[in-house]
Short mmCIF file of C-alpha atoms in Angstrom, two decimals:
data_model
loop_
_atom_site.label_atom_id
_atom_site.label_comp_id
_atom_site.label_asym_id
_atom_site.label_seq_id
_atom_site.Cartn_x
_atom_site.Cartn_y
_atom_site.Cartn_z
CA MET A 1 -47.18 -39.95 -28.24
CA GLU A 2 -51.07 -39.93 -27.43
CA LEU A 3 -52.91 -40.52 -30.40
CA LYS A 4 -55.69 -37.89 -31.34
CA LEU A 5 -58.46 -38.26 -33.48
CA SER A 6 -60.01 -35.71 -35.61
CA ARG A 7 -62.64 -33.40 -34.39
CA ARG A 8 -65.11 -34.88 -36.99
CA VAL A 9 -64.74 -38.34 -35.46
CA ALA A 10 -65.05 -37.13 -32.12
CA ASN A 11 -68.81 -35.79 -32.69
CA LEU A 12 -69.62 -38.70 -34.96
CA LYS A 13 -72.21 -40.67 -33.82
CA PRO A 14 -72.28 -44.50 -34.66
CA SER A 15 -75.45 -45.62 -36.51
CA ALA A 16 -78.08 -46.64 -33.93
CA THR A 17 -79.69 -49.21 -36.20
CA LEU A 18 -76.64 -51.10 -37.16
CA ALA A 19 -75.72 -51.18 -33.19
CA VAL A 20 -79.28 -52.52 -32.10
CA ASP A 21 -79.16 -55.35 -34.97
CA ALA A 22 -75.66 -56.06 -33.80
CA LYS A 23 -76.10 -56.63 -30.10
CA ALA A 24 -79.33 -58.86 -30.66
CA LYS A 25 -76.90 -60.88 -32.97
CA ALA A 26 -74.21 -61.23 -30.54
CA ILE A 27 -77.01 -62.09 -27.61
CA LYS A 28 -78.46 -64.66 -29.81
CA ALA A 29 -74.74 -66.01 -30.48
CA MET A 30 -74.67 -66.55 -26.60
CA GLY A 31 -77.76 -69.08 -27.10
CA ILE A 32 -80.22 -66.54 -25.72
CA ASP A 33 -83.32 -66.37 -27.91
CA VAL A 34 -83.57 -62.86 -28.89
CA ILE A 35 -86.40 -61.59 -31.29
CA GLY A 36 -84.82 -58.71 -33.22
CA PHE A 37 -86.91 -56.02 -34.97
CA GLY A 38 -83.99 -53.76 -35.76
CA ALA A 39 -82.88 -55.02 -38.94
CA GLY A 40 -83.30 -52.83 -42.11
CA GLU A 41 -83.27 -55.24 -44.80
CA PRO A 42 -85.88 -57.81 -46.22
CA ASP A 43 -85.81 -61.18 -44.73
CA PHE A 44 -86.15 -62.46 -48.38
CA ASP A 45 -83.14 -64.17 -50.08
CA THR A 46 -81.86 -62.29 -53.35
CA PRO A 47 -83.87 -63.59 -56.30
CA ASP A 48 -82.38 -66.80 -58.10
CA ASN A 49 -82.04 -64.88 -61.45
CA ILE A 50 -80.18 -62.23 -59.79
CA LYS A 51 -77.80 -64.63 -58.05
CA GLU A 52 -77.19 -66.58 -61.29
CA ALA A 53 -76.23 -63.28 -63.22
CA ALA A 54 -73.69 -62.91 -60.68
CA ILE A 55 -72.30 -66.33 -61.01
CA ARG A 56 -72.18 -65.70 -64.71
CA ALA A 57 -70.07 -62.97 -63.95
CA LEU A 58 -67.55 -64.57 -61.74
CA LYS A 59 -67.23 -67.47 -64.38
CA ASP A 60 -66.76 -65.08 -67.04
CA GLY A 61 -63.81 -63.59 -64.99
CA PHE A 62 -65.89 -60.27 -64.75
CA THR A 63 -63.68 -59.40 -61.63
CA LYS A 64 -61.29 -56.48 -62.43
CA TYR A 65 -61.33 -53.05 -61.88
CA CYS A 66 -64.55 -51.29 -63.48
CA PRO A 67 -65.02 -47.47 -64.46
CA VAL A 68 -65.24 -45.71 -61.25
CA GLY A 69 -68.65 -44.57 -61.74
CA GLY A 70 -70.48 -47.89 -62.72
CA THR A 71 -70.49 -49.86 -66.18
CA ASP A 72 -72.10 -48.77 -69.12
CA ASP A 73 -74.74 -51.73 -68.98
CA LEU A 74 -75.62 -50.90 -65.30
CA LYS A 75 -75.99 -46.99 -65.90
CA GLU A 76 -78.31 -48.21 -69.21
CA ALA A 77 -80.28 -50.30 -67.01
CA ILE A 78 -80.84 -47.34 -64.55
CA ILE A 79 -81.65 -44.93 -67.05
CA GLU A 80 -84.22 -47.61 -68.38
CA LYS A 81 -85.75 -47.72 -65.17
CA LEU A 82 -85.84 -44.16 -64.27
CA LYS A 83 -87.80 -43.63 -67.71
CA ARG A 84 -89.96 -46.70 -67.20
CA ASP A 85 -91.01 -46.25 -63.46
CA ASN A 86 -90.51 -42.57 -62.70
CA GLY A 87 -91.07 -40.80 -65.88
CA ILE A 88 -87.39 -39.02 -66.07
CA GLU A 89 -84.89 -38.86 -68.70
CA TYR A 90 -81.04 -38.81 -67.72
CA LYS A 91 -78.01 -39.46 -69.68
CA LYS A 92 -75.44 -41.77 -68.81
CA SER A 93 -73.15 -38.82 -67.86
CA GLU A 94 -75.86 -37.94 -65.38
CA ILE A 95 -75.51 -41.64 -63.25
CA LEU A 96 -73.29 -42.52 -60.93
CA VAL A 97 -73.20 -46.01 -59.27
CA SER A 98 -71.71 -46.27 -55.65
CA CYS A 99 -71.23 -48.66 -52.86
CA GLY A 100 -74.98 -48.37 -51.68
CA ALA A 101 -77.64 -45.61 -51.48
CA LYS A 102 -75.96 -44.34 -48.39
CA HIS A 103 -72.10 -43.94 -50.41
CA SER A 104 -74.31 -41.93 -53.02
CA LEU A 105 -75.61 -39.74 -49.91
CA TYR A 106 -71.94 -39.54 -48.64
CA ASN A 107 -70.89 -38.50 -52.37
CA PHE A 108 -73.20 -36.14 -52.24
CA ALA A 109 -72.42 -34.34 -49.24
CA GLN A 110 -68.99 -34.12 -49.71
CA ALA A 111 -69.26 -33.01 -53.57
CA PHE A 112 -71.80 -30.33 -52.80
CA LEU A 113 -71.65 -28.67 -48.85
CA ASP A 114 -68.94 -26.59 -47.44
CA GLU A 115 -68.53 -25.21 -44.11
CA GLY A 116 -71.77 -23.86 -42.58
CA ASP A 117 -73.95 -24.91 -45.21
CA GLU A 118 -77.36 -25.92 -43.88
CA VAL A 119 -79.37 -29.00 -45.04
CA ILE A 120 -82.89 -29.26 -43.92
CA ILE A 121 -83.93 -32.52 -42.83
CA PRO A 122 -87.40 -33.58 -41.36
CA SER A 123 -87.65 -35.23 -38.16
CA PRO A 124 -88.09 -38.17 -37.77
CA TYR A 125 -85.21 -38.91 -40.09
CA TRP A 126 -82.92 -41.74 -40.98
CA VAL A 127 -80.08 -41.95 -38.70
CA SER A 128 -77.18 -41.33 -41.08
CA TYR A 129 -78.47 -38.12 -42.66
CA PRO A 130 -77.23 -35.37 -40.02
CA GLU A 131 -74.00 -37.40 -39.77
CA ILE A 132 -73.47 -37.27 -43.23
CA VAL A 133 -74.08 -33.83 -43.30
CA SER A 134 -71.79 -32.83 -40.35
CA LEU A 135 -69.17 -34.94 -41.76
CA ALA A 136 -68.79 -32.60 -45.17
CA GLY A 137 -68.70 -29.50 -42.54
CA GLY A 138 -72.71 -28.93 -43.21
CA VAL A 139 -75.14 -27.87 -40.49
CA PRO A 140 -78.04 -30.25 -40.21
CA VAL A 141 -81.51 -28.04 -39.71
CA ILE A 142 -83.94 -30.34 -38.08
CA VAL A 143 -87.51 -29.69 -39.18
CA LYS A 144 -89.73 -31.68 -36.78
CA THR A 145 -93.14 -33.28 -38.12
CA GLU A 146 -96.06 -34.53 -36.63
CA GLU A 147 -98.13 -37.85 -36.74
CA GLU A 148 -101.10 -36.08 -37.17
CA ASN A 149 -99.73 -34.69 -40.45
CA GLY A 150 -98.82 -38.01 -41.51
CA PHE A 151 -95.45 -37.42 -40.01
CA LYS A 152 -94.46 -35.14 -43.28
CA MET A 153 -92.66 -31.83 -43.49
CA LEU A 154 -95.55 -29.29 -44.01
CA PRO A 155 -94.78 -26.67 -46.74
CA GLU A 156 -94.74 -23.79 -44.07
CA ASP A 157 -92.56 -25.61 -41.87
CA PHE A 158 -89.93 -25.82 -44.73
CA LYS A 159 -90.27 -22.54 -45.55
CA GLY A 160 -89.72 -21.44 -41.98
CA ALA A 161 -86.71 -23.32 -41.90
CA ILE A 162 -85.11 -21.78 -45.04
CA THR A 163 -82.13 -19.15 -44.37
CA SER A 164 -79.33 -17.55 -46.17
CA LYS A 165 -77.34 -20.54 -45.34
CA THR A 166 -79.71 -23.26 -46.58
CA LYS A 167 -78.14 -25.22 -49.48
CA ALA A 168 -80.11 -28.03 -49.78
CA VAL A 169 -83.24 -30.38 -48.17
CA ILE A 170 -83.21 -34.02 -47.67
CA LEU A 171 -86.61 -35.93 -48.57
CA ASN A 172 -87.17 -39.73 -48.16
CA SER A 173 -90.18 -40.89 -49.16
CA PRO A 174 -91.56 -43.48 -48.26
CA SER A 175 -89.84 -42.64 -45.10
CA ASN A 176 -87.54 -44.36 -42.68
CA PRO A 177 -88.31 -44.83 -39.71
CA THR A 178 -92.08 -43.83 -40.32
CA GLY A 179 -93.01 -45.55 -43.70
CA SER A 180 -94.60 -41.96 -44.37
CA ALA A 181 -94.81 -41.03 -48.02
CA TYR A 182 -95.50 -38.16 -50.03
CA THR A 183 -98.59 -37.59 -52.45
CA LYS A 184 -97.70 -35.51 -55.78
CA ASP A 185 -99.98 -32.43 -54.70
CA GLU A 186 -97.30 -32.38 -51.44
CA LEU A 187 -94.28 -32.69 -53.12
CA GLU A 188 -95.75 -30.19 -55.77
CA LYS A 189 -95.94 -27.69 -52.94
CA ILE A 190 -92.61 -28.40 -51.70
CA ALA A 191 -90.89 -27.87 -55.02
CA SER A 192 -92.54 -24.88 -55.48
CA ILE A 193 -90.56 -23.24 -52.42
CA ALA A 194 -87.39 -24.92 -53.52
CA LEU A 195 -87.61 -22.83 -56.57
CA GLU A 196 -88.48 -19.99 -55.20
CA LYS A 197 -85.80 -20.15 -52.48
CA ASN A 198 -83.24 -21.65 -54.63
CA VAL A 199 -82.87 -25.01 -52.42
CA PHE A 200 -81.39 -27.82 -53.63
CA ILE A 201 -83.28 -31.33 -53.18
CA VAL A 202 -81.62 -34.84 -52.50
CA SER A 203 -84.87 -37.31 -52.87
CA ASP A 204 -83.98 -40.48 -51.25
CA GLU A 205 -86.37 -42.90 -53.05
CA ILE A 206 -84.60 -46.10 -52.10
CA TYR A 207 -88.09 -47.47 -50.52
CA GLU A 208 -90.09 -46.25 -54.05
CA LYS A 209 -91.42 -50.05 -54.57
CA LEU A 210 -92.24 -50.82 -51.06
CA VAL A 211 -95.85 -49.21 -50.88
CA TYR A 212 -99.28 -50.24 -49.88
CA ASP A 213 -103.01 -49.71 -50.15
CA GLY A 214 -102.46 -48.44 -53.87
CA PHE A 215 -100.35 -45.60 -52.87
CA LYS A 216 -98.57 -44.25 -55.99
CA HIS A 217 -95.03 -43.39 -55.28
CA VAL A 218 -94.10 -40.03 -57.17
CA SER A 219 -90.39 -38.78 -57.88
CA ILE A 220 -90.40 -35.10 -57.15
CA ALA A 221 -87.88 -34.62 -60.22
CA SER A 222 -90.64 -35.89 -62.43
CA LEU A 223 -92.52 -32.65 -61.54
CA GLY A 224 -90.74 -30.64 -64.46
CA LYS A 225 -87.26 -29.88 -65.97
CA GLU A 226 -87.03 -26.68 -63.53
CA ILE A 227 -87.17 -29.26 -60.40
CA LYS A 228 -85.09 -31.88 -61.99
CA ASP A 229 -82.47 -29.86 -62.32
CA ILE A 230 -82.31 -28.72 -58.76
CA THR A 231 -82.89 -32.28 -57.71
CA LEU A 232 -80.58 -35.41 -57.05
CA VAL A 233 -82.73 -38.83 -57.00
CA VAL A 234 -80.80 -41.53 -55.09
CA ASN A 235 -81.47 -44.99 -55.28
CA GLY A 236 -80.59 -48.49 -55.40
CA VAL A 237 -80.99 -52.31 -55.34
CA SER A 238 -80.89 -53.08 -51.48
CA LYS A 239 -84.41 -52.87 -50.34
CA ALA A 240 -86.60 -53.97 -53.28
CA TYR A 241 -84.71 -56.70 -54.59
CA SER A 242 -83.47 -57.84 -51.04
CA MET A 243 -79.70 -57.02 -52.11
CA THR A 244 -78.82 -55.06 -49.04
CA GLY A 245 -75.22 -56.85 -48.71
CA TRP A 246 -74.40 -56.28 -52.51
CA ARG A 247 -73.81 -52.81 -51.93
CA ILE A 248 -75.25 -51.31 -54.79
CA GLY A 249 -76.83 -47.74 -54.92
CA TYR A 250 -77.04 -44.87 -57.48
CA ALA A 251 -77.58 -41.42 -57.75
CA ALA A 252 -79.45 -39.41 -60.90
CA GLY A 253 -78.66 -35.33 -61.36
CA SER A 254 -76.98 -32.74 -63.13
CA GLU A 255 -73.63 -33.90 -65.23
CA ARG A 256 -71.76 -31.28 -63.26
CA LEU A 257 -72.76 -32.47 -59.76
CA ILE A 258 -72.43 -36.52 -60.96
CA LYS A 259 -68.75 -35.85 -62.17
CA ALA A 260 -67.98 -34.12 -58.75
CA MET A 261 -69.50 -36.99 -56.80
CA THR A 262 -67.52 -39.32 -59.26
CA ASP A 263 -64.30 -37.51 -58.60
CA ILE A 264 -64.85 -37.99 -54.95
CA GLN A 265 -65.37 -41.70 -55.24
CA SER A 266 -62.40 -41.95 -57.56
CA GLN A 267 -60.40 -41.17 -54.30
CA SER A 268 -62.50 -43.42 -51.68
CA THR A 269 -63.86 -46.50 -53.08
CA SER A 270 -62.94 -46.70 -56.87
CA ASN A 271 -65.56 -48.83 -58.66
CA PRO A 272 -68.63 -50.41 -57.02
CA THR A 273 -68.08 -54.54 -57.14
CA SER A 274 -67.63 -55.67 -60.36
CA PHE A 275 -70.13 -58.80 -60.30
CA ALA A 276 -72.59 -57.10 -57.72
CA MET A 277 -73.04 -54.54 -60.93
CA LYS A 278 -73.89 -57.23 -63.01
CA ALA A 279 -76.42 -58.64 -60.91
CA SER A 280 -77.96 -55.30 -60.31
CA VAL A 281 -78.62 -54.96 -64.02
CA GLU A 282 -80.51 -58.29 -63.84
CA ALA A 283 -82.51 -57.11 -60.92
CA LEU A 284 -83.44 -53.98 -62.66
CA ARG A 285 -84.01 -55.63 -66.23
CA GLY A 286 -85.12 -59.18 -65.44
CA GLN A 287 -88.78 -60.20 -64.01
CA GLN A 288 -90.25 -58.25 -61.16
CA ASP A 289 -92.38 -60.82 -59.77
CA THR A 290 -90.51 -61.38 -56.63
CA VAL A 291 -91.02 -57.46 -55.84
CA ALA A 292 -94.79 -57.90 -55.95
CA THR A 293 -94.67 -61.21 -53.80
CA MET A 294 -92.58 -59.50 -51.10
CA VAL A 295 -94.68 -56.47 -50.87
CA GLU A 296 -98.03 -58.36 -50.75
CA GLU A 297 -96.21 -60.06 -47.71
CA PHE A 298 -94.96 -57.30 -46.02
CA SER A 299 -98.63 -55.65 -46.39
CA LYS A 300 -99.99 -58.32 -44.53
CA ARG A 301 -97.18 -58.00 -41.64
CA ARG A 302 -97.58 -54.25 -41.58
CA ASP A 303 -101.63 -54.57 -41.20
CA TYR A 304 -101.17 -57.29 -38.35
CA MET A 305 -98.21 -55.19 -36.58
CA VAL A 306 -100.12 -52.33 -36.51
CA ARG A 307 -103.19 -53.80 -35.17
CA ARG A 308 -101.70 -55.64 -32.40
CA LEU A 309 -99.64 -52.41 -31.37
CA ASN A 310 -102.40 -50.27 -31.26
CA ALA A 311 -104.36 -52.65 -29.15
CA ILE A 312 -101.58 -52.63 -26.26
CA LYS A 313 -102.87 -49.98 -23.63
CA GLY A 314 -100.74 -46.56 -23.95
CA ILE A 315 -99.33 -47.33 -27.51
CA ARG A 316 -100.14 -45.49 -30.51
CA CYS A 317 -98.89 -46.93 -34.02
CA PHE A 318 -99.36 -44.68 -37.29
CA ASN A 319 -100.29 -47.01 -40.36
CA PRO A 320 -97.42 -46.61 -42.79
CA ALA A 321 -97.81 -45.94 -46.66
CA GLY A 322 -94.45 -47.73 -47.65
CA ALA A 323 -90.91 -49.15 -46.23
CA PHE A 324 -90.96 -51.95 -43.61
CA TYR A 325 -91.06 -50.25 -40.28
CA VAL A 326 -93.85 -48.74 -37.73
CA PHE A 327 -92.95 -46.08 -35.53
CA PRO A 328 -95.18 -46.36 -32.49
CA ASN A 329 -95.21 -43.83 -29.72
CA VAL A 330 -94.66 -45.37 -26.78
CA SER A 331 -93.99 -42.39 -24.30
CA TYR A 332 -97.04 -43.34 -22.24
CA TYR A 333 -94.83 -45.51 -20.62
CA TYR A 334 -92.51 -42.90 -19.48
CA GLY A 335 -92.01 -42.54 -16.12
CA LYS A 336 -93.17 -45.84 -14.98
CA SER A 337 -90.64 -48.46 -14.01
CA PHE A 338 -89.87 -52.11 -12.99
CA ASN A 339 -87.54 -53.32 -10.01
CA GLY A 340 -86.96 -49.50 -9.14
CA LYS A 341 -85.73 -48.60 -12.41
CA VAL A 342 -87.42 -45.70 -14.27
CA ILE A 343 -88.01 -45.52 -17.91
CA ASN A 344 -87.18 -41.88 -18.85
CA GLY A 345 -86.87 -42.03 -22.64
CA SER A 346 -86.93 -44.29 -25.57
CA SER A 347 -83.36 -45.60 -25.12
CA ASP A 348 -84.53 -46.66 -21.40
CA PHE A 349 -87.65 -48.35 -23.22
CA ALA A 350 -85.49 -50.25 -25.69
CA GLU A 351 -83.09 -51.40 -23.20
CA TYR A 352 -85.84 -52.69 -20.91
CA LEU A 353 -87.71 -54.58 -23.78
CA LEU A 354 -84.30 -56.10 -24.46
CA GLU A 355 -83.46 -57.29 -21.11
CA HIS A 356 -86.87 -58.09 -20.10
CA ALA A 357 -88.77 -58.91 -23.14
CA LYS A 358 -85.52 -60.46 -25.06
CA VAL A 359 -86.90 -57.86 -27.95
CA ALA A 360 -84.26 -55.76 -29.40
CA VAL A 361 -86.13 -52.50 -31.14
CA VAL A 362 -84.35 -49.20 -32.08
CA PRO A 363 -84.80 -46.29 -30.00
CA GLY A 364 -86.81 -43.18 -31.42
CA ILE A 365 -83.99 -40.45 -30.13
CA ALA A 366 -81.60 -41.92 -32.82
CA PHE A 367 -84.19 -40.89 -35.37
CA GLY A 368 -84.76 -37.58 -33.48
CA ALA A 369 -88.29 -38.43 -32.08
CA ASP A 370 -87.60 -39.66 -28.30
CA GLU A 371 -91.39 -40.49 -27.99
CA ASN A 372 -91.00 -43.31 -30.46
CA ILE A 373 -89.56 -46.71 -30.76
CA ARG A 374 -88.93 -48.21 -34.74
CA LEU A 375 -89.62 -51.95 -35.38
CA SER A 376 -89.14 -53.72 -38.60
CA TYR A 377 -91.59 -56.05 -40.06
CA ALA A 378 -88.94 -57.40 -42.51
CA THR A 379 -89.23 -60.66 -40.30
CA SER A 380 -91.75 -63.72 -40.17
CA MET A 381 -95.20 -63.45 -39.01
CA GLU A 382 -94.41 -65.93 -36.37
CA THR A 383 -91.78 -63.93 -35.28
CA ILE A 384 -93.88 -61.02 -35.26
CA ARG A 385 -96.45 -62.67 -33.11
CA GLU A 386 -94.29 -63.90 -30.69
CA GLY A 387 -92.22 -60.53 -30.62
CA ILE A 388 -95.30 -58.48 -29.91
CA ASP A 389 -96.39 -61.14 -27.30
CA ARG A 390 -93.13 -60.63 -25.31
CA ILE A 391 -93.75 -56.95 -25.61
CA GLU A 392 -97.30 -57.01 -24.18
CA ASP A 393 -96.14 -59.39 -21.48
CA ALA A 394 -93.23 -56.96 -20.53
CA LEU A 395 -95.35 -53.81 -20.48
CA ARG A 396 -97.83 -55.54 -18.18
CA LYS A 397 -95.18 -55.48 -15.62
CA LEU A 398 -94.49 -51.80 -15.51
CA THR A 399 -95.88 -49.56 -12.97
#
């Protein structure tokens, strides 16, 4: 019998960021010196106090099934965090803990979208947003943003993309891949349109603590009760606490939506990992010095990487307000060639760098922006310096 897979799998694109990271690691395993700028995770270790909380949980035998939507103590820690950091108040019945923020987004799409429902997604976007929407039968509606506007969706563009089928919009601030971040004033304008047009908001705030130059992160859900009622806040411990492998994310929203998402989770993963939840309680309630230290170091790396890239002929690099990525425009080099092979877009550009500079970057086409590439500065300054040197040398060879 021929194995026939579902249509949803046939149309599914694998994560480009994870693919680049895996390819770089595979080449490294062969003994080849590859510099990887693809990873979307901090290079810092998880802080000791967080690891020790997990060890205590293991030693105490906290290794059994837990409530599907997360333990009470973690939900309480999340509620405290949202009130303290964001000025938003929730009840335990309005919180769901999942296996990473990506899982939270997946649960949302499965619980909220029907076939043909449209979801507005500003581009450049995180690679998984369109796929998560499509897997639920929804239709991603891509709204292109421009670098001169800080890679942020303008209110008029948001309004112009809304149709009778529009059900939600996804905001990611600070953003992956651009590092752009919305101000309070910009969020208020988007919130006003969402309320007027009855469009639900998904606010992905996973990079909220990784901001620079005094930028103040604002959660759109904090702008008033009306907007809070039509917003799902998604966050997690992966980025701020360097806990990517622990797989703990969470969502905060209306009780009815959270219950539906919890029901979806009950039939897929059940509860998140028990001892990882205990570690996450410590992350949210414990000392926060390591976050500030990490942000200070990221800021230095960002400054260096942006300066070096902008100094390379033909490259234009936006200065990000948050996250740990730069998203330079490299289209100047499209149409140029090396040994007869022409670079026709970001995929060719990334392939050229991997082959001839031994540097791994993510092509911008994966984020809906073929003129760009994404580089992560979540790696050491020494690695960044060497990687940019290699890129600069490789680009000189193109004619």
